[in-house]
mmCIF file of C-alpha atoms in Angstrom:
data_model
loop_
_atom_site.group_PDB
_atom_site.id
_atom_site.type_symbol
_atom_site.label_atom_id
_atom_site.label_comp_id
_atom_site.label_asym_id
_atom_site.label_seq_id
_atom_site.Cartn_x
_atom_site.Cartn_y
_atom_site.Cartn_z
ATOM 1 C CA MET A 26 10.991 -0.896 -2.819
ATOM 2 C CA HIS A 27 7.989 -2.455 -4.547
ATOM 3 C CA ARG A 28 7.245 -1.095 -8.032
ATOM 4 C CA LEU A 29 3.989 -1.365 -9.933
ATOM 5 C CA PRO A 30 3.172 -0.824 -13.628
ATOM 6 C CA SER A 31 2.105 2.592 -14.835
ATOM 7 C CA ARG A 32 -1.243 3.793 -16.018
ATOM 8 C CA ARG A 33 -2.627 7.029 -17.421
ATOM 9 C CA PRO A 34 -4.033 9.696 -15.071
ATOM 10 C CA ILE A 35 -7.666 10.553 -14.580
ATOM 11 C CA ILE A 36 -8.388 14.279 -14.280
ATOM 12 C CA GLY A 37 -11.085 16.357 -12.556
ATOM 13 C CA PHE A 38 -11.628 17.547 -8.992
ATOM 14 C CA ALA A 39 -13.197 20.073 -6.611
ATOM 15 C CA ALA A 40 -10.971 21.800 -4.051
ATOM 16 C CA VAL A 41 -12.131 22.841 -0.612
ATOM 17 C CA THR A 42 -10.276 24.910 1.981
ATOM 18 C CA VAL A 43 -9.605 23.838 5.548
ATOM 19 C CA ALA A 44 -12.008 26.498 6.739
ATOM 20 C CA ALA A 45 -14.726 24.966 4.598
ATOM 21 C CA ALA A 46 -13.866 21.569 5.970
ATOM 22 C CA LEU A 47 -14.327 22.775 9.498
ATOM 23 C CA SER A 48 -17.809 23.951 8.542
ATOM 24 C CA LEU A 49 -18.495 20.388 7.378
ATOM 25 C CA THR A 50 -18.867 21.063 3.660
ATOM 26 C CA ALA A 51 -18.161 18.003 1.519
ATOM 27 C CA CYS A 52 -17.143 17.651 -2.137
ATOM 28 C CA GLY A 53 -19.641 15.390 -3.835
ATOM 29 C CA GLY A 54 -19.124 13.298 -6.910
ATOM 30 C CA GLY A 55 -22.396 14.319 -8.487
ATOM 31 C CA SER A 56 -24.363 13.063 -5.464
ATOM 32 C CA LYS A 57 -25.016 14.602 -2.084
ATOM 33 C CA SER A 58 -23.474 13.289 1.121
ATOM 34 C CA SER A 59 -24.737 13.843 4.632
ATOM 35 C CA ALA A 60 -22.799 15.747 7.293
ATOM 36 C CA SER A 61 -21.749 12.439 8.827
ATOM 37 C CA GLY A 62 -20.006 11.316 5.629
ATOM 38 C CA LYS A 63 -22.464 8.437 5.159
ATOM 39 C CA SER A 64 -23.506 7.438 1.668
ATOM 40 C CA ALA A 65 -27.005 8.273 0.481
ATOM 41 C CA SER A 66 -27.852 4.552 0.526
ATOM 42 C CA GLY A 67 -27.226 4.462 4.264
ATOM 43 C CA GLY A 68 -24.187 2.190 4.165
ATOM 44 C CA GLY A 69 -20.866 2.709 5.921
ATOM 45 C CA SER A 70 -18.725 5.795 5.500
ATOM 46 C CA LYS A 71 -18.134 6.634 1.863
ATOM 47 C CA LEU A 72 -15.976 9.701 2.467
ATOM 48 C CA ILE A 73 -12.334 9.860 1.446
ATOM 49 C CA VAL A 74 -10.414 12.928 2.660
ATOM 50 C CA ILE A 75 -7.595 14.080 0.379
ATOM 51 C CA ILE A 76 -4.985 16.386 1.937
ATOM 52 C CA THR A 77 -2.039 17.918 0.061
ATOM 53 C CA PRO A 78 0.096 21.042 0.005
ATOM 54 C CA SER A 79 -1.295 24.045 -1.865
ATOM 55 C CA PRO A 80 -2.736 23.359 -5.333
ATOM 56 C CA ASP A 81 -1.119 26.636 -6.421
ATOM 57 C CA ASN A 82 1.713 24.232 -7.242
ATOM 58 C CA VAL A 83 0.535 22.300 -10.308
ATOM 59 C CA PHE A 84 2.120 19.088 -9.024
ATOM 60 C CA PHE A 85 -0.075 19.062 -5.925
ATOM 61 C CA LYS A 86 -3.070 20.125 -7.989
ATOM 62 C CA ALA A 87 -2.491 17.081 -10.210
ATOM 63 C CA GLU A 88 -2.386 14.879 -7.102
ATOM 64 C CA GLN A 89 -5.688 16.315 -5.898
ATOM 65 C CA GLN A 90 -7.358 15.960 -9.275
ATOM 66 C CA ALA A 91 -6.312 12.353 -9.794
ATOM 67 C CA ALA A 92 -7.164 11.199 -6.259
ATOM 68 C CA ASP A 93 -10.502 13.009 -6.318
ATOM 69 C CA ALA A 94 -11.504 11.578 -9.702
ATOM 70 C CA GLU A 95 -10.446 8.025 -8.818
ATOM 71 C CA ALA A 96 -12.312 8.112 -5.483
ATOM 72 C CA LYS A 97 -15.472 9.317 -7.196
ATOM 73 C CA ARG A 98 -15.092 6.677 -9.900
ATOM 74 C CA LEU A 99 -15.064 4.060 -7.151
ATOM 75 C CA GLY A 100 -18.246 5.472 -5.601
ATOM 76 C CA TYR A 101 -16.882 7.629 -2.774
ATOM 77 C CA THR A 102 -17.583 11.225 -1.847
ATOM 78 C CA THR A 103 -14.524 13.386 -1.262
ATOM 79 C CA LEU A 104 -13.274 16.253 0.829
ATOM 80 C CA VAL A 105 -10.186 17.917 -0.680
ATOM 81 C CA LEU A 106 -8.072 19.999 1.695
ATOM 82 C CA SER A 107 -4.741 21.845 1.570
ATOM 83 C CA HIS A 108 -2.348 22.171 4.513
ATOM 84 C CA ASP A 109 0.049 24.637 2.805
ATOM 85 C CA ASP A 110 3.003 22.723 4.318
ATOM 86 C CA ASP A 111 1.874 23.865 7.761
ATOM 87 C CA PRO A 112 1.812 20.981 10.294
ATOM 88 C CA THR A 113 -0.849 22.791 12.355
ATOM 89 C CA LYS A 114 -3.184 23.099 9.373
ATOM 90 C CA GLN A 115 -2.459 19.480 8.549
ATOM 91 C CA SER A 116 -3.407 18.416 12.060
ATOM 92 C CA GLN A 117 -6.661 20.393 11.773
ATOM 93 C CA ALA A 118 -7.433 18.709 8.458
ATOM 94 C CA ILE A 119 -6.814 15.252 9.939
ATOM 95 C CA ASP A 120 -9.024 16.167 12.917
ATOM 96 C CA THR A 121 -11.726 17.069 10.393
ATOM 97 C CA ALA A 122 -11.357 13.655 8.768
ATOM 98 C CA ILE A 123 -11.697 12.034 12.189
ATOM 99 C CA SER A 124 -14.768 14.077 13.115
ATOM 100 C CA ARG A 125 -16.356 13.197 9.781
ATOM 101 C CA LYS A 126 -15.622 9.496 10.386
ATOM 102 C CA ALA A 127 -13.873 9.278 7.029
ATOM 103 C CA ALA A 128 -13.326 5.904 5.421
ATOM 104 C CA ALA A 129 -9.718 6.822 4.579
ATOM 105 C CA ILE A 130 -7.214 9.669 4.326
ATOM 106 C CA ILE A 131 -5.011 10.268 1.278
ATOM 107 C CA LEU A 132 -2.125 12.514 2.355
ATOM 108 C CA ASP A 133 0.873 14.301 0.881
ATOM 109 C CA ASN A 134 2.286 15.253 4.248
ATOM 110 C CA ALA A 135 3.642 18.452 5.803
ATOM 111 C CA GLY A 136 6.672 16.970 7.538
ATOM 112 C CA ALA A 137 8.344 13.599 7.921
ATOM 113 C CA ASP A 138 8.408 13.871 11.718
ATOM 114 C CA SER A 139 5.569 16.268 12.536
ATOM 115 C CA THR A 140 3.001 14.155 10.680
ATOM 116 C CA VAL A 141 3.438 10.982 12.712
ATOM 117 C CA THR A 142 1.425 11.997 15.798
ATOM 118 C CA ALA A 143 -1.523 13.236 13.751
ATOM 119 C CA LEU A 144 -1.662 9.991 11.766
ATOM 120 C CA GLN A 145 -1.432 7.939 14.956
ATOM 121 C CA LYS A 146 -4.511 9.817 16.154
ATOM 122 C CA ALA A 147 -6.319 8.914 12.944
ATOM 123 C CA ALA A 148 -5.235 5.285 13.277
ATOM 124 C CA SER A 149 -6.582 5.206 16.825
ATOM 125 C CA ALA A 150 -9.911 6.395 15.384
ATOM 126 C CA LYS A 151 -9.697 3.454 12.944
ATOM 127 C CA ILE A 152 -9.204 5.713 9.929
ATOM 128 C CA PRO A 153 -6.482 4.312 7.651
ATOM 129 C CA SER A 154 -4.088 6.686 5.925
ATOM 130 C CA PHE A 155 -2.364 6.316 2.573
ATOM 131 C CA LEU A 156 0.621 8.578 1.934
ATOM 132 C CA ILE A 157 1.630 9.890 -1.459
ATOM 133 C CA ASP A 158 4.754 11.701 -2.704
ATOM 134 C CA ARG A 159 6.414 12.119 0.713
ATOM 135 C CA GLU A 160 7.302 9.506 3.294
ATOM 136 C CA ILE A 161 7.212 9.883 7.072
ATOM 137 C CA ASN A 162 9.937 8.802 9.484
ATOM 138 C CA SER A 163 7.884 5.925 10.838
ATOM 139 C CA THR A 164 6.415 2.657 9.626
ATOM 140 C CA GLY A 165 3.276 0.898 10.777
ATOM 141 C CA VAL A 166 1.328 4.163 11.157
ATOM 142 C CA ALA A 167 0.116 4.510 7.551
ATOM 143 C CA LYS A 168 -1.230 1.612 5.523
ATOM 144 C CA ALA A 169 0.802 2.687 2.484
ATOM 145 C CA GLN A 170 3.587 5.129 1.638
ATOM 146 C CA ILE A 171 3.724 5.452 -2.141
ATOM 147 C CA VAL A 172 6.407 7.743 -3.529
ATOM 148 C CA SER A 173 8.365 8.447 -6.650
ATOM 149 C CA ASN A 174 11.757 6.752 -6.730
ATOM 150 C CA ASN A 175 13.500 10.016 -5.926
ATOM 151 C CA SER A 176 16.979 8.515 -5.832
ATOM 152 C CA GLN A 177 16.570 6.922 -9.261
ATOM 153 C CA GLY A 178 15.027 10.117 -10.641
ATOM 154 C CA ALA A 179 17.763 12.336 -9.240
ATOM 155 C CA THR A 180 20.378 10.061 -10.769
ATOM 156 C CA LEU A 181 18.720 10.547 -14.158
ATOM 157 C CA GLY A 182 18.627 14.309 -13.631
ATOM 158 C CA GLY A 183 22.233 14.444 -12.487
ATOM 159 C CA GLN A 184 23.410 12.457 -15.485
ATOM 160 C CA GLU A 185 21.586 14.749 -17.919
ATOM 161 C CA PHE A 186 22.841 17.881 -16.144
ATOM 162 C CA ALA A 187 26.444 16.626 -16.278
ATOM 163 C CA LYS A 188 26.077 15.811 -19.970
ATOM 164 C CA ASP A 189 24.636 19.259 -20.767
ATOM 165 C CA MET A 190 27.429 20.871 -18.740
ATOM 166 C CA GLY A 191 30.073 18.961 -20.685
ATOM 167 C CA GLN A 192 31.095 17.480 -17.314
ATOM 168 C CA ALA A 193 32.845 20.733 -16.379
ATOM 169 C CA GLY A 194 32.125 24.177 -14.958
ATOM 170 C CA GLU A 195 30.692 25.981 -11.937
ATOM 171 C CA TYR A 196 27.131 25.249 -10.857
ATOM 172 C CA PHE A 197 24.557 26.112 -8.196
ATOM 173 C CA GLU A 198 22.224 23.692 -6.426
ATOM 174 C CA LEU A 199 18.793 24.698 -5.104
ATOM 175 C CA THR A 200 17.477 22.275 -2.491
ATOM 176 C CA GLY A 201 13.984 21.830 -1.041
ATOM 177 C CA LYS A 202 12.592 21.998 2.481
ATOM 178 C CA GLU A 203 14.842 20.449 5.089
ATOM 179 C CA THR A 204 11.794 18.824 6.737
ATOM 180 C CA ASP A 205 10.968 16.964 3.519
ATOM 181 C CA THR A 206 12.909 13.734 3.093
ATOM 182 C CA ASN A 207 12.608 14.089 -0.688
ATOM 183 C CA ALA A 208 14.867 17.148 -0.593
ATOM 184 C CA GLY A 209 17.736 15.219 0.932
ATOM 185 C CA VAL A 210 17.229 12.139 -1.227
ATOM 186 C CA ARG A 211 17.241 14.171 -4.440
ATOM 187 C CA SER A 212 20.326 16.150 -3.464
ATOM 188 C CA LYS A 213 22.162 12.960 -2.562
ATOM 189 C CA GLY A 214 21.098 11.424 -5.872
ATOM 190 C CA TYR A 215 22.383 14.414 -7.814
ATOM 191 C CA HIS A 216 25.727 14.306 -6.051
ATOM 192 C CA SER A 217 26.102 10.558 -6.537
ATOM 193 C CA VAL A 218 26.602 11.529 -10.178
ATOM 194 C CA LEU A 219 28.015 15.060 -10.144
ATOM 195 C CA ASP A 220 30.734 14.413 -7.566
ATOM 196 C CA GLN A 221 32.302 11.912 -9.960
ATOM 197 C CA PHE A 222 33.380 14.737 -12.293
ATOM 198 C CA PRO A 223 36.349 16.654 -10.865
ATOM 199 C CA LYS A 224 35.924 19.510 -13.352
ATOM 200 C CA MET A 225 32.403 20.215 -12.118
ATOM 201 C CA LYS A 226 32.441 22.568 -9.130
ATOM 202 C CA MET A 227 29.447 23.422 -6.951
ATOM 203 C CA VAL A 228 30.078 27.039 -5.949
ATOM 204 C CA ALA A 229 26.774 27.628 -4.104
ATOM 205 C CA GLN A 230 24.085 25.453 -2.517
ATOM 206 C CA GLN A 231 21.009 26.894 -0.792
ATOM 207 C CA SER A 232 17.516 25.814 0.099
ATOM 208 C CA ALA A 233 14.741 27.725 -1.645
ATOM 209 C CA ASN A 234 12.117 25.646 0.199
ATOM 210 C CA TRP A 235 10.447 24.448 -3.032
ATOM 211 C CA ASP A 236 9.403 28.086 -3.677
ATOM 212 C CA GLN A 237 9.670 29.944 -6.994
ATOM 213 C CA THR A 238 10.023 33.475 -5.622
ATOM 214 C CA GLU A 239 12.618 32.401 -3.062
ATOM 215 C CA ALA A 240 14.557 30.591 -5.772
ATOM 216 C CA LEU A 241 14.547 33.689 -7.987
ATOM 217 C CA GLN A 242 15.853 35.869 -5.162
ATOM 218 C CA LYS A 243 18.531 33.417 -4.098
ATOM 219 C CA VAL A 244 19.788 32.867 -7.621
ATOM 220 C CA GLN A 245 19.996 36.629 -8.115
ATOM 221 C CA THR A 246 22.257 36.805 -5.046
ATOM 222 C CA MET A 247 24.294 33.798 -6.167
ATOM 223 C CA LEU A 248 24.851 35.357 -9.597
ATOM 224 C CA GLN A 249 26.366 38.450 -8.005
ATOM 225 C CA ALA A 250 28.916 36.292 -6.184
ATOM 226 C CA HIS A 251 29.499 33.844 -9.045
ATOM 227 C CA PRO A 252 28.864 35.559 -12.397
ATOM 228 C CA ASN A 253 30.583 32.792 -14.373
ATOM 229 C CA VAL A 254 28.207 30.034 -13.310
ATOM 230 C CA LYS A 255 27.460 27.532 -16.063
ATOM 231 C CA GLY A 256 24.540 25.581 -14.624
ATOM 232 C CA ILE A 257 21.841 25.358 -11.948
ATOM 233 C CA ILE A 258 20.308 22.093 -10.756
ATOM 234 C CA ALA A 259 17.102 22.388 -8.732
ATOM 235 C CA GLY A 260 15.338 19.958 -6.425
ATOM 236 C CA ASN A 261 11.964 20.700 -8.028
ATOM 237 C CA ASP A 262 10.497 22.442 -11.054
ATOM 238 C CA THR A 263 9.079 25.357 -9.082
ATOM 239 C CA MET A 264 12.586 26.366 -8.009
ATOM 240 C CA ALA A 265 13.883 25.698 -11.532
ATOM 241 C CA LEU A 266 11.338 28.205 -12.866
ATOM 242 C CA GLY A 267 12.490 30.775 -10.296
ATOM 243 C CA ALA A 268 16.101 30.173 -11.302
ATOM 244 C CA TRP A 269 15.249 30.555 -14.979
ATOM 245 C CA ALA A 270 13.411 33.837 -14.296
ATOM 246 C CA ALA A 271 16.507 35.164 -12.507
ATOM 247 C CA LEU A 272 18.710 34.127 -15.427
ATOM 248 C CA GLN A 273 16.388 35.793 -17.934
ATOM 249 C CA ALA A 274 16.449 39.026 -15.916
ATOM 250 C CA ALA A 275 20.265 38.880 -15.829
ATOM 251 C CA LYS A 276 20.427 38.049 -19.562
ATOM 252 C CA LYS A 277 22.225 34.795 -18.794
ATOM 253 C CA THR A 278 19.974 32.392 -20.656
ATOM 254 C CA ASN A 279 22.976 30.356 -21.778
ATOM 255 C CA VAL A 280 23.150 28.932 -18.221
ATOM 256 C CA ILE A 281 21.910 25.309 -18.072
ATOM 257 C CA VAL A 282 18.957 24.594 -15.757
ATOM 258 C CA THR A 283 17.600 21.182 -14.757
ATOM 259 C CA GLY A 284 14.541 20.616 -12.575
ATOM 260 C CA PHE A 285 12.532 17.769 -11.057
ATOM 261 C CA ASP A 286 8.763 17.049 -11.322
ATOM 262 C CA GLY A 287 7.788 17.184 -14.988
ATOM 263 C CA SER A 288 5.477 20.185 -14.522
ATOM 264 C CA PRO A 289 3.667 21.621 -17.569
ATOM 265 C CA ASP A 290 5.453 24.987 -17.318
ATOM 266 C CA VAL A 291 8.887 23.386 -17.296
ATOM 267 C CA VAL A 292 8.007 20.947 -20.066
ATOM 268 C CA SER A 293 6.892 23.964 -22.113
ATOM 269 C CA SER A 294 10.178 25.720 -21.325
ATOM 270 C CA VAL A 295 12.143 22.642 -22.448
ATOM 271 C CA LEU A 296 10.291 22.686 -25.766
ATOM 272 C CA LYS A 297 11.188 26.374 -26.192
ATOM 273 C CA ASP A 298 14.925 25.799 -25.537
ATOM 274 C CA GLY A 299 14.747 27.364 -22.085
ATOM 275 C CA ILE A 300 15.181 24.976 -19.158
ATOM 276 C CA LYS A 301 17.132 21.992 -20.476
ATOM 277 C CA ALA A 302 15.558 19.048 -18.648
ATOM 278 C CA THR A 303 13.363 17.843 -15.820
ATOM 279 C CA VAL A 304 12.601 14.526 -14.153
ATOM 280 C CA LEU A 305 8.984 13.434 -14.444
ATOM 281 C CA GLN A 306 7.483 11.930 -11.320
ATOM 282 C CA PRO A 307 4.054 10.389 -11.980
ATOM 283 C CA ALA A 308 1.881 12.391 -9.577
ATOM 284 C CA ALA A 309 -1.458 11.248 -10.956
ATOM 285 C CA LYS A 310 -0.502 7.582 -11.073
ATOM 286 C CA ILE A 311 0.717 7.594 -7.467
ATOM 287 C CA SER A 312 -2.492 9.282 -6.281
ATOM 288 C CA GLN A 313 -4.639 6.755 -8.130
ATOM 289 C CA MET A 314 -2.650 3.899 -6.634
ATOM 290 C CA ALA A 315 -3.265 5.271 -3.128
ATOM 291 C CA VAL A 316 -7.020 5.543 -3.681
ATOM 292 C CA ASP A 317 -7.195 2.064 -5.208
ATOM 293 C CA GLN A 318 -5.336 0.616 -2.246
ATOM 294 C CA ALA A 319 -7.553 2.537 0.181
ATOM 295 C CA ASP A 320 -10.599 1.067 -1.538
ATOM 296 C CA LYS A 321 -9.175 -2.445 -1.297
ATOM 297 C CA TYR A 322 -8.264 -1.947 2.364
ATOM 298 C CA ILE A 323 -11.738 -0.635 3.197
ATOM 299 C CA LYS A 324 -13.314 -3.672 1.533
ATOM 300 C CA THR A 325 -10.892 -6.423 2.584
ATOM 301 C CA GLY A 326 -8.752 -5.159 5.466
ATOM 302 C CA SER A 327 -5.564 -5.353 3.392
ATOM 303 C CA THR A 328 -3.968 -3.431 0.531
ATOM 304 C CA GLY A 329 -2.234 -6.536 -0.795
ATOM 305 C CA GLN A 330 0.960 -4.470 -1.072
ATOM 306 C CA PRO A 331 3.904 -3.637 1.208
ATOM 307 C CA GLU A 332 3.633 -0.353 3.079
ATOM 308 C CA LYS A 333 6.598 1.252 1.294
ATOM 309 C CA GLN A 334 6.276 1.409 -2.481
ATOM 310 C CA SER A 335 8.117 3.414 -5.132
ATOM 311 C CA VAL A 336 7.438 4.286 -8.756
ATOM 312 C CA ASP A 337 10.267 5.042 -11.160
ATOM 313 C CA CYS A 338 10.710 8.499 -12.681
ATOM 314 C CA VAL A 339 11.392 9.425 -16.320
ATOM 315 C CA LEU A 340 13.885 11.931 -17.722
ATOM 316 C CA VAL A 341 12.268 14.652 -19.854
ATOM 317 C CA ASN A 342 14.365 16.623 -22.337
ATOM 318 C CA LYS A 343 13.895 18.078 -25.809
ATOM 319 C CA ASP A 344 13.680 14.561 -27.266
ATOM 320 C CA ASN A 345 10.475 13.526 -25.506
ATOM 321 C CA ALA A 346 8.963 16.681 -23.951
ATOM 322 C CA SER A 347 6.269 16.866 -26.646
ATOM 323 C CA LYS A 348 4.879 13.544 -25.362
ATOM 324 C CA VAL A 349 4.398 14.729 -21.772
ATOM 325 C CA SER A 350 0.954 15.783 -20.540
ATOM 326 C CA ASP A 351 -0.401 16.156 -16.991
ATOM 327 C CA PHE A 352 2.636 14.514 -15.362
ATOM 328 C CA ALA A 353 2.519 11.487 -17.639
ATOM 329 C CA LEU A 354 4.623 10.434 -20.623
ATOM 330 C CA GLY A 355 2.580 9.258 -23.583
ATOM 331 C CA SER A 356 3.632 6.915 -26.328
#
């Protein structure tokens, strides 16, 4: 995988629902855009459509903010949409981008397989797509697939979890959506470390589909069956927060919890001696990279980079959590 140097995120955005998109309402960067997506100067399309899962999750909100701000900095208007991990909504959003004759699509997709056909339709309409965070099970459809190095990050998280567990004891694993390749990669990365310790025993493993409420409920059930659990490792921070809420309700806050994302709520919990660690994936940086490459492709016909690119993650624990802000580690 090709890796590029890091840079600090740019913040600020305006979110628009799919329904608003279908009524042809655009997000401007301080200037108005016409219904066709043309710039006020009458040049070619200056509209970049940004599509992610729900911004109720702060990770996806950070993606939206960074992509929106970078596109506007480069002189584009934006349309920011959410597909809520629903492939049908995603298809509608991509159809909106096509009907608006967008210059490019920035997408955190709703399924590694289900996304391919919709992006092929966009490609046929000569609208290039640039994927962030999640890959699809196809190459040559998107111009770029830029993701966190989930395997490397999960290895970091697994190593920290094993250390905090003293390399022994019962633990639970919460995995993400089965349709998301990141879920499988992270779980495999965790187990590449944890399975090396014979005294560590996974007594329960369930998908909570990246969801906090589902994670809380499933951990509550797991605790009834395995009251002596010593740790919980989660495929993302949202599920880690659900697990921690279940542990607080059960008065089992001595149980070790590790997450993945580097979200503000989990970083705050780490600082307060709650959740022990998380793995920071640079959401803002990846989004900025996608917009920059879209801009270069629009202007030159090439991104200058390979399609598949990865950015390394960073372990966050009590030692460095105070330096983390908006999914970035400061000096």
